[in-house]
Amino acid sequence: MNDDWICGRLGEDAPWALGAVNPPVFENSLFTFETAGDLAEAIKDEDERYVYWRGTNPTVDLAQRKLAALERAERAKCFGSGMGAISATISSLVSGGDHVLVLGAIYGPTTQFLRYLEKFGVTHTHVGDPAGLDSAIRANTRVLYFESPSYMSYRLVDIPAVTAWASGHGLVSVMDNTWSTPLFQKPLTMGVDLVIHSLSKYVGGHSDLVGGVVAGSTELIRPIALTEYQLYGAAMSPHDAAKVIKGLRTLPVRMAAHQERGLAVAAFLDRHEAVRAVHHPGLASHPDHELAKRQMTGFSSVFGLELDTDERQVVAAFLDRLKVFRIGVSWGGFESLVAAPALTTEESVRVTMGIPVGLVRLSVGLEPAGTLVEDLALALEGVVRLA
C-alpha cells in the first residue's frame, strides 16, 4: 500500500460510508447503547470506542488511521491544534522533577510551553548541536525533543544517530515532522518514538483548519489518548477531521508543486546580492544537503531568507514592499506568505533559538514561480538601497 493510496482511499470504503464519495461527517456529540453494560464496557476503551466526541468519532478515526499509516505508526491521535498535540505529548512523558532535553531550534510556542512546565517542577535544556548532548543530559532527563529541519534555521538532525543515542540513554524521542509532511520524511522508520504534526499546514493545505496529530506505538499513544487528550479537552472536531481527509487526497500532488516552486524561488534568492544566505536544505549550498538526500525523499517550500541587514526597520520595509507574498503567520496553504521572527517573536526566544534579525521566513505557495520571483526581486531592490 503506497502513500498515494493511503492519502486518497484508505478506509474510505468502510460500510458506514454507504458508498458516499466523501466520507460522512459524524456531527453528533455522543453515541447511545442498547444496555447499561454496553456503555460501561465502551467507557473502559473510550479512546477507540465511540462514546462521546471528546474521546473519538468515526470521522476523526478515519483521519487518524490515514495519518498513522502514512507515518508507518501503530496509532495516531488527532488534536484540535498542533500545540494541543505537543503539550499533551510532552505532559504524558514527564512528571514533576523530570527534565526535557531540546536539540536545535524548535517552534517558539513549544519553548514557551516548556517554560510553563517549570511551575510544575519540569525543567528543560536547549542544546544547539548533537555534540552537546552528552554534557547536557541529566539523571532525570526523560525526553529528547527536536525538529528536523529545525525551526527557522532549517538545519537537519542526523535522525538515526540521534535517536540511537536517545534510546541508549533510556529517553523517549519526540520529533516535529510538520515541515516535511509524512510524504517526504518518515522519522518513525529512523528510530523516533513519537512524531508530531501541525495539520494546519501542508496536510490541511488550504488555511481553513487548525489541528495537530501525534503518531507512534500503541504503548505510547494510548496513555495520551486516555488521559491528556481527554483531560486537556483539545479534541479535534469531525468537521476539521473531514478537512484533513480532503486535504490528504491532494497532498501528494500539492507537495510536488510546492517542492518545484520552492526550489525555484530559493535558487533565485541564493544568487541575489541583498541576501546573506538562503536556508533551504534542498539547495546544494545548504550545509546539510547531503544528509537531507539520505533521510528525506523531497523538500517542502518553507525556508529562511537571511537579508543582508541587522536592522529591523529594513526587514519591515522589505515585507511591506512585497505585493504577492502576504504578511502572515502559519504556512502550507495555496497562498505565499512571509514573516520575520525579529518582528514577531519574543526576544528571549529568538536569542535562545539563535535566529538573526535579518531572517525572513518564506512560505512559497502555489502561485506561478515566476510571479513570486518578480515580487521578491522588486522588494529586494529596496533592501539594497536602504543598506
CSV table of N, CA and C in Angstrom, one decimal, residues 195-333:
chain,number,residue,atom,x,y,z
A,195,VAL,N,6.1,11.1,16.7
A,195,VAL,CA,6.2,12.1,15.7
A,195,VAL,C,4.9,13.0,15.7
A,196,ILE,N,5.2,14.3,15.6
A,196,ILE,CA,4.1,15.3,15.8
A,196,ILE,C,4.0,16.1,14.5
A,197,HIS,N,2.7,16.5,14.1
A,197,HIS,CA,2.5,17.4,13.0
A,197,HIS,C,1.5,18.4,13.4
A,198,SER,N,1.7,19.6,12.9
A,198,SER,CA,0.6,20.6,12.8
A,198,SER,C,-0.2,20.3,11.5
A,199,LEU,N,-1.4,19.9,11.7
A,199,LEU,CA,-2.2,19.6,10.5
A,199,LEU,C,-2.7,20.9,9.8
A,200,SER,N,-2.5,22.0,10.5
A,200,SER,CA,-2.9,23.3,9.9
A,200,SER,C,-2.1,23.6,8.7
A,201,LYS,N,-1.0,23.0,8.6
A,201,LYS,CA,0.0,23.4,7.5
A,201,LYS,C,-0.3,22.6,6.2
A,202,TYR,N,0.7,21.9,5.7
A,202,TYR,CA,0.5,21.2,4.4
A,202,TYR,C,-0.6,20.1,4.4
A,203,VAL,N,-0.8,19.4,5.5
A,203,VAL,CA,-1.7,18.3,5.4
A,203,VAL,C,-3.1,18.9,5.2
A,204,GLY,N,-3.5,19.9,5.9
A,204,GLY,CA,-4.8,20.5,5.6
A,204,GLY,C,-4.7,21.2,4.2
A,205,GLY,N,-3.7,22.1,4.1
A,205,GLY,CA,-3.3,22.6,2.8
A,205,GLY,C,-4.1,23.8,2.3
A,206,HIS,N,-5.1,24.2,3.0
A,206,HIS,CA,-6.0,25.3,2.5
A,206,HIS,C,-6.2,26.4,3.5
A,207,SER,N,-5.4,26.5,4.5
A,207,SER,CA,-5.5,27.6,5.5
A,207,SER,C,-7.0,27.7,6.1
A,208,ASP,N,-7.6,26.6,6.3
A,208,ASP,CA,-9.0,26.6,6.7
A,208,ASP,C,-9.3,25.7,7.9
A,209,LEU,N,-8.2,25.2,8.6
A,209,LEU,CA,-8.4,24.4,9.7
A,209,LEU,C,-7.2,24.5,10.7
A,210,VAL,N,-7.4,24.3,11.9
A,210,VAL,CA,-6.3,24.2,12.9
A,210,VAL,C,-6.4,22.8,13.5
A,211,GLY,N,-5.3,22.1,13.6
A,211,GLY,CA,-5.3,20.7,14.1
A,211,GLY,C,-3.9,20.2,14.3
A,212,GLY,N,-3.8,19.2,15.0
A,212,GLY,CA,-2.5,18.5,15.3
A,212,GLY,C,-2.6,17.0,15.4
A,213,VAL,N,-1.5,16.3,15.3
A,213,VAL,CA,-1.6,14.9,15.5
A,213,VAL,C,-0.2,14.4,16.1
A,214,VAL,N,-0.3,13.3,16.9
A,214,VAL,CA,0.9,12.6,17.3
A,214,VAL,C,0.7,11.2,16.9
A,215,ALA,N,1.8,10.6,16.4
A,215,ALA,CA,1.7,9.2,16.0
A,215,ALA,C,2.9,8.4,16.5
A,216,GLY,N,2.7,7.1,16.8
A,216,GLY,CA,3.7,6.3,17.3
A,216,GLY,C,3.2,4.9,17.7
A,217,SER,N,3.8,4.3,18.6
A,217,SER,CA,3.4,3.0,19.1
A,217,SER,C,2.1,3.1,19.9
A,218,THR,N,1.4,2.0,20.0
A,218,THR,CA,0.2,1.9,20.8
A,218,THR,C,0.6,2.1,22.3
A,219,GLU,N,1.7,1.6,22.7
A,219,GLU,CA,2.2,1.7,24.1
A,219,GLU,C,2.3,3.2,24.5
A,220,LEU,N,2.7,4.1,23.6
A,220,LEU,CA,2.9,5.5,23.9
A,220,LEU,C,1.7,6.3,23.6
A,221,ILE,N,0.9,6.0,22.6
A,221,ILE,CA,-0.2,6.8,22.2
A,221,ILE,C,-1.4,6.5,23.1
A,222,ARG,N,-1.7,5.3,23.5
A,222,ARG,CA,-2.9,5.0,24.3
A,222,ARG,C,-2.9,5.8,25.6
A,223,PRO,N,-1.8,5.9,26.4
A,223,PRO,CA,-1.9,6.8,27.6
A,223,PRO,C,-2.3,8.2,27.3
A,224,ILE,N,-1.7,8.8,26.2
A,224,ILE,CA,-2.1,10.1,25.8
A,224,ILE,C,-3.6,10.2,25.4
A,225,ALA,N,-4.1,9.3,24.7
A,225,ALA,CA,-5.5,9.3,24.3
A,225,ALA,C,-6.4,9.2,25.5
A,226,LEU,N,-6.1,8.4,26.4
A,226,LEU,CA,-6.9,8.1,27.6
A,226,LEU,C,-6.9,9.2,28.6
A,227,THR,N,-5.7,9.9,28.7
A,227,THR,CA,-5.5,10.9,29.8
A,227,THR,C,-5.4,12.3,29.3
A,228,GLU,N,-4.3,12.7,28.7
A,228,GLU,CA,-4.1,14.1,28.4
A,228,GLU,C,-5.1,14.6,27.3
A,229,TYR,N,-5.4,13.7,26.3
A,229,TYR,CA,-6.4,14.1,25.3
A,229,TYR,C,-7.8,14.4,25.9
A,230,GLN,N,-8.2,13.5,26.8
A,230,GLN,CA,-9.5,13.6,27.5
A,230,GLN,C,-9.5,14.8,28.4
A,231,LEU,N,-8.4,15.0,29.3
A,231,LEU,CA,-8.5,16.0,30.3
A,231,LEU,C,-8.2,17.4,29.8
A,232,TYR,N,-7.3,17.5,28.8
A,232,TYR,CA,-7.0,18.8,28.3
A,232,TYR,C,-8.1,19.4,27.4
A,233,GLY,N,-8.9,18.5,26.8
A,233,GLY,CA,-10.0,18.9,26.0
A,233,GLY,C,-9.7,19.4,24.7
A,234,ALA,N,-8.5,19.1,24.1
A,234,ALA,CA,-8.1,19.7,22.8
A,234,ALA,C,-8.6,18.7,21.7
A,235,ALA,N,-9.9,18.3,21.8
A,235,ALA,CA,-10.4,17.3,20.8
A,235,ALA,C,-10.5,17.9,19.4
A,236,MET,N,-10.2,17.1,18.4
A,236,MET,CA,-10.4,17.6,17.0
A,236,MET,C,-11.9,17.4,16.7
A,237,SER,N,-12.5,18.4,16.0
A,237,SER,CA,-13.9,18.3,15.6
A,237,SER,C,-14.0,17.4,14.4
A,238,PRO,N,-15.1,16.8,14.2
A,238,PRO,CA,-15.3,16.0,13.0
A,238,PRO,C,-15.3,16.8,11.7
A,239,HIS,N,-15.7,18.1,11.8
A,239,HIS,CA,-15.6,18.9,10.6
A,239,HIS,C,-14.2,19.2,10.2
A,240,ASP,N,-13.3,19.4,11.2
A,240,ASP,CA,-11.9,19.6,10.9
A,240,ASP,C,-11.3,18.3,10.4
A,241,ALA,N,-11.7,17.2,11.0
A,241,ALA,CA,-11.2,15.9,10.5
A,241,ALA,C,-11.6,15.7,9.1
A,242,ALA,N,-12.8,16.1,8.7
A,242,ALA,CA,-13.2,15.9,7.3
A,242,ALA,C,-12.3,16.8,6.4
A,243,LYS,N,-11.9,17.9,6.8
A,243,LYS,CA,-11.0,18.8,6.1
A,243,LYS,C,-9.6,18.1,5.9
A,244,VAL,N,-9.2,17.5,7.0
A,244,VAL,CA,-7.9,16.8,7.0
A,244,VAL,C,-8.0,15.7,5.9
A,245,ILE,N,-9.1,14.9,5.9
A,245,ILE,CA,-9.2,13.8,4.9
A,245,ILE,C,-9.2,14.4,3.5
A,246,LYS,N,-9.9,15.5,3.3
A,246,LYS,CA,-9.9,16.1,1.9
A,246,LYS,C,-8.5,16.6,1.6
A,247,GLY,N,-7.8,17.2,2.6
A,247,GLY,CA,-6.5,17.7,2.3
A,247,GLY,C,-5.5,16.6,1.9
A,248,LEU,N,-5.7,15.5,2.6
A,248,LEU,CA,-4.8,14.3,2.3
A,248,LEU,C,-5.0,13.8,0.9
A,249,ARG,N,-6.2,13.9,0.4
A,249,ARG,CA,-6.4,13.4,-1.0
A,249,ARG,C,-5.5,14.1,-2.0
A,250,THR,N,-5.3,15.4,-1.8
A,250,THR,CA,-4.4,16.1,-2.8
A,250,THR,C,-3.0,16.4,-2.3
A,251,LEU,N,-2.7,15.9,-1.1
A,251,LEU,CA,-1.3,16.2,-0.6
A,251,LEU,C,-0.2,15.7,-1.5
A,252,PRO,N,-0.2,14.5,-2.1
A,252,PRO,CA,0.9,14.2,-3.0
A,252,PRO,C,1.1,15.2,-4.2
A,253,VAL,N,0.0,15.6,-4.8
A,253,VAL,CA,0.1,16.5,-5.9
A,253,VAL,C,0.5,17.9,-5.5
A,254,ARG,N,0.0,18.3,-4.3
A,254,ARG,CA,0.3,19.7,-3.9
A,254,ARG,C,1.8,19.7,-3.4
A,255,MET,N,2.3,18.7,-2.8
A,255,MET,CA,3.7,18.7,-2.3
A,255,MET,C,4.7,18.7,-3.4
A,256,ALA,N,4.3,18.0,-4.5
A,256,ALA,CA,5.2,18.0,-5.7
A,256,ALA,C,5.3,19.4,-6.2
A,257,ALA,N,4.2,20.1,-6.3
A,257,ALA,CA,4.1,21.5,-6.8
A,257,ALA,C,4.8,22.5,-5.8
A,258,HIS,N,4.6,22.3,-4.5
A,258,HIS,CA,5.3,23.2,-3.6
A,258,HIS,C,6.8,23.0,-3.7
A,259,GLN,N,7.3,21.7,-3.8
A,259,GLN,CA,8.7,21.5,-3.9
A,259,GLN,C,9.3,22.2,-5.1
A,260,GLU,N,8.6,22.1,-6.3
A,260,GLU,CA,9.1,22.7,-7.5
A,260,GLU,C,9.2,24.2,-7.4
A,261,ARG,N,8.1,24.8,-6.9
A,261,ARG,CA,8.1,26.3,-6.8
A,261,ARG,C,9.1,26.8,-5.7
A,262,GLY,N,9.1,26.1,-4.6
A,262,GLY,CA,10.0,26.5,-3.5
A,262,GLY,C,11.5,26.4,-4.0
A,263,LEU,N,11.9,25.4,-4.7
A,263,LEU,CA,13.3,25.3,-5.1
A,263,LEU,C,13.6,26.4,-6.1
A,264,ALA,N,12.7,26.7,-7.0
A,264,ALA,CA,12.9,27.8,-8.0
A,264,ALA,C,13.1,29.1,-7.3
A,265,VAL,N,12.3,29.4,-6.4
A,265,VAL,CA,12.4,30.7,-5.6
A,265,VAL,C,13.7,30.7,-4.8
A,266,ALA,N,14.0,29.6,-4.1
A,266,ALA,CA,15.2,29.6,-3.3
A,266,ALA,C,16.5,29.7,-4.2
A,267,ALA,N,16.5,29.1,-5.4
A,267,ALA,CA,17.7,29.2,-6.2
A,267,ALA,C,17.9,30.7,-6.7
A,268,PHE,N,16.8,31.4,-7.0
A,268,PHE,CA,16.9,32.8,-7.3
A,268,PHE,C,17.5,33.6,-6.2
A,269,LEU,N,17.0,33.4,-5.0
A,269,LEU,CA,17.4,34.2,-3.8
A,269,LEU,C,18.9,33.9,-3.5
A,270,ASP,N,19.3,32.6,-3.7
A,270,ASP,CA,20.6,32.2,-3.4
A,270,ASP,C,21.7,33.0,-4.2
A,271,ARG,N,21.3,33.6,-5.3
A,271,ARG,CA,22.2,34.3,-6.1
A,271,ARG,C,22.1,35.8,-6.0
A,272,HIS,N,21.2,36.3,-5.1
A,272,HIS,CA,20.9,37.7,-5.0
A,272,HIS,C,21.9,38.5,-4.1
A,273,GLU,N,22.3,39.7,-4.5
A,273,GLU,CA,23.3,40.4,-3.7
A,273,GLU,C,22.8,40.9,-2.4
A,274,ALA,N,21.5,41.1,-2.2
A,274,ALA,CA,21.0,41.6,-1.0
A,274,ALA,C,20.7,40.4,0.0
A,275,VAL,N,21.1,39.2,-0.3
A,275,VAL,CA,20.8,38.1,0.5
A,275,VAL,C,22.1,37.5,1.1
A,276,ARG,N,22.2,37.4,2.4
A,276,ARG,CA,23.4,36.8,3.0
A,276,ARG,C,23.4,35.3,2.8
A,277,ALA,N,22.2,34.7,3.0
A,277,ALA,CA,22.1,33.2,3.0
A,277,ALA,C,20.7,32.8,2.7
A,278,VAL,N,20.5,31.6,2.1
A,278,VAL,CA,19.2,31.0,2.0
A,278,VAL,C,19.3,29.7,2.7
A,279,HIS,N,18.4,29.5,3.6
A,279,HIS,CA,18.4,28.3,4.4
A,279,HIS,C,17.3,27.3,3.9
A,280,HIS,N,17.7,26.6,2.9
A,280,HIS,CA,16.8,25.6,2.3
A,280,HIS,C,17.6,24.3,2.0
A,281,PRO,N,17.2,23.2,2.7
A,281,PRO,CA,18.0,22.0,2.6
A,281,PRO,C,18.0,21.4,1.3
A,282,GLY,N,17.1,21.8,0.4
A,282,GLY,CA,17.1,21.3,-1.0
A,282,GLY,C,18.2,21.9,-1.9
A,283,LEU,N,18.8,23.0,-1.4
A,283,LEU,CA,19.9,23.6,-2.2
A,283,LEU,C,21.2,22.9,-2.0
A,284,ALA,N,22.0,22.8,-3.0
A,284,ALA,CA,23.3,22.2,-2.8
A,284,ALA,C,24.2,23.0,-1.9
A,285,SER,N,23.9,24.3,-1.8
A,285,SER,CA,24.7,25.2,-0.9
A,285,SER,C,24.4,25.0,0.5
A,286,HIS,N,23.3,24.3,0.9
A,286,HIS,CA,23.0,24.1,2.3
A,286,HIS,C,23.9,23.1,2.9
A,287,PRO,N,24.4,23.4,4.1
A,287,PRO,CA,25.4,22.6,4.8
A,287,PRO,C,25.0,21.2,5.1
A,288,ASP,N,23.6,20.9,5.1
A,288,ASP,CA,23.1,19.6,5.4
A,288,ASP,C,22.5,18.9,4.2
A,289,HIS,N,22.8,19.4,3.0
A,289,HIS,CA,22.2,18.9,1.8
A,289,HIS,C,22.4,17.4,1.6
A,290,GLU,N,23.6,16.9,1.8
A,290,GLU,CA,23.9,15.5,1.6
A,290,GLU,C,23.1,14.7,2.6
A,291,LEU,N,23.0,15.1,3.9
A,291,LEU,CA,22.2,14.4,4.9
A,291,LEU,C,20.8,14.4,4.5
A,292,ALA,N,20.3,15.6,3.9
A,292,ALA,CA,18.9,15.6,3.5
A,292,ALA,C,18.6,14.6,2.4
A,293,LYS,N,19.5,14.4,1.5
A,293,LYS,CA,19.3,13.4,0.5
A,293,LYS,C,19.2,12.0,1.0
A,294,ARG,N,19.9,11.7,2.2
A,294,ARG,CA,19.9,10.4,2.7
A,294,ARG,C,18.6,10.1,3.5
A,295,GLN,N,18.0,11.1,4.2
A,295,GLN,CA,16.9,10.8,5.1
A,295,GLN,C,15.6,11.4,4.7
A,296,MET,N,15.6,12.1,3.6
A,296,MET,CA,14.4,12.7,3.1
A,296,MET,C,14.1,12.3,1.6
A,297,THR,N,12.9,12.3,1.2
A,297,THR,CA,12.6,12.0,-0.2
A,297,THR,C,12.1,13.2,-1.0
A,298,GLY,N,12.1,14.3,-0.4
A,298,GLY,CA,11.6,15.6,-1.0
A,298,GLY,C,11.7,16.7,-0.1
A,299,PHE,N,11.4,17.9,-0.6
A,299,PHE,CA,11.5,19.2,0.2
A,299,PHE,C,10.2,20.0,0.1
A,300,SER,N,9.8,20.5,1.2
A,300,SER,CA,8.7,21.4,1.2
A,300,SER,C,9.1,22.8,0.7
A,301,SER,N,8.3,23.8,0.9
A,301,SER,CA,8.6,25.1,0.3
A,301,SER,C,8.6,26.2,1.4
A,302,VAL,N,8.9,25.9,2.6
A,302,VAL,CA,9.1,26.8,3.7
A,302,VAL,C,10.6,26.9,4.0
A,303,PHE,N,11.2,28.1,3.9
A,303,PHE,CA,12.6,28.2,4.2
A,303,PHE,C,13.0,29.6,4.6
A,304,GLY,N,14.2,29.8,5.0
A,304,GLY,CA,14.6,31.1,5.6
A,304,GLY,C,15.5,31.8,4.5
A,305,LEU,N,15.2,33.1,4.5
A,305,LEU,CA,15.9,34.1,3.7
A,305,LEU,C,16.6,35.0,4.6
A,306,GLU,N,17.9,35.1,4.6
A,306,GLU,CA,18.6,36.0,5.5
A,306,GLU,C,19.0,37.2,4.8
A,307,LEU,N,18.4,38.3,5.0
A,307,LEU,CA,18.7,39.6,4.4
A,307,LEU,C,20.0,40.1,4.8
A,308,ASP,N,20.7,40.9,4.0
A,308,ASP,CA,22.0,41.5,4.3
A,308,ASP,C,21.8,42.7,5.1
A,309,THR,N,21.2,42.5,6.3
A,309,THR,CA,21.0,43.7,7.2
A,309,THR,C,20.8,43.1,8.7
A,310,ASP,N,21.1,44.0,9.6
A,310,ASP,CA,20.8,43.7,11.0
A,310,ASP,C,19.9,44.7,11.6
A,311,GLU,N,19.2,45.4,10.7
A,311,GLU,CA,18.2,46.5,11.2
A,311,GLU,C,16.8,46.0,11.0
A,312,ARG,N,16.0,46.1,12.1
A,312,ARG,CA,14.6,45.7,12.0
A,312,ARG,C,13.8,46.5,11.0
A,313,GLN,N,14.1,47.8,10.9
A,313,GLN,CA,13.3,48.6,10.0
A,313,GLN,C,13.5,48.2,8.6
A,314,VAL,N,14.7,47.8,8.2
A,314,VAL,CA,15.0,47.3,6.9
A,314,VAL,C,14.2,46.0,6.6
A,315,VAL,N,14.1,45.1,7.6
A,315,VAL,CA,13.4,43.9,7.4
A,315,VAL,C,11.9,44.2,7.2
A,316,ALA,N,11.4,45.2,8.1
A,316,ALA,CA,10.0,45.5,8.0
A,316,ALA,C,9.7,46.2,6.6
A,317,ALA,N,10.6,47.0,6.1
A,317,ALA,CA,10.4,47.6,4.8
A,317,ALA,C,10.4,46.6,3.7
A,318,PHE,N,11.2,45.6,3.8
A,318,PHE,CA,11.2,44.5,2.8
A,318,PHE,C,9.8,43.8,2.8
A,319,LEU,N,9.3,43.5,3.9
A,319,LEU,CA,8.0,42.8,4.0
A,319,LEU,C,6.9,43.7,3.4
A,320,ASP,N,7.0,45.0,3.7
A,320,ASP,CA,5.9,45.9,3.3
A,320,ASP,C,6.0,46.1,1.8
A,321,ARG,N,7.1,45.9,1.1
A,321,ARG,CA,7.2,46.1,-0.3
A,321,ARG,C,6.7,44.9,-1.1
A,322,LEU,N,6.5,43.8,-0.5
A,322,LEU,CA,6.0,42.6,-1.2
A,322,LEU,C,4.5,42.8,-1.5
A,323,LYS,N,4.1,42.4,-2.7
A,323,LYS,CA,2.7,42.5,-3.1
A,323,LYS,C,2.0,41.2,-3.3
A,324,VAL,N,2.8,40.2,-3.8
A,324,VAL,CA,2.2,38.9,-4.0
A,324,VAL,C,2.3,38.0,-2.7
A,325,PHE,N,3.4,38.0,-2.1
A,325,PHE,CA,3.6,37.4,-0.8
A,325,PHE,C,2.8,38.2,0.2
A,326,ARG,N,1.9,37.5,1.0
A,326,ARG,CA,1.2,38.1,2.0
A,326,ARG,C,1.9,38.0,3.4
A,327,ILE,N,1.7,39.0,4.2
A,327,ILE,CA,2.3,39.0,5.5
A,327,ILE,C,1.4,38.3,6.5
A,328,GLY,N,1.9,37.2,7.1
A,328,GLY,CA,1.0,36.5,8.0
A,328,GLY,C,1.7,35.3,8.6
A,329,VAL,N,1.2,34.8,9.7
A,329,VAL,CA,1.7,33.6,10.4
A,329,VAL,C,1.3,32.3,9.7
A,330,SER,N,1.8,31.2,10.1
A,330,SER,CA,1.4,29.9,9.6
A,330,SER,C,2.0,29.7,8.2
A,331,TRP,N,1.7,28.6,7.6
A,331,TRP,CA,2.2,28.3,6.2
A,331,TRP,C,1.6,27.0,5.7
A,332,GLY,N,1.9,26.7,4.5
A,332,GLY,CA,1.4,25.4,3.9
A,332,GLY,C,0.2,25.5,3.1
A,333,GLY,N,-0.4,26.6,2.9
A,333,GLY,CA,-1.6,26.7,2.0
A,333,GLY,C,-1.3,27.1,0.6
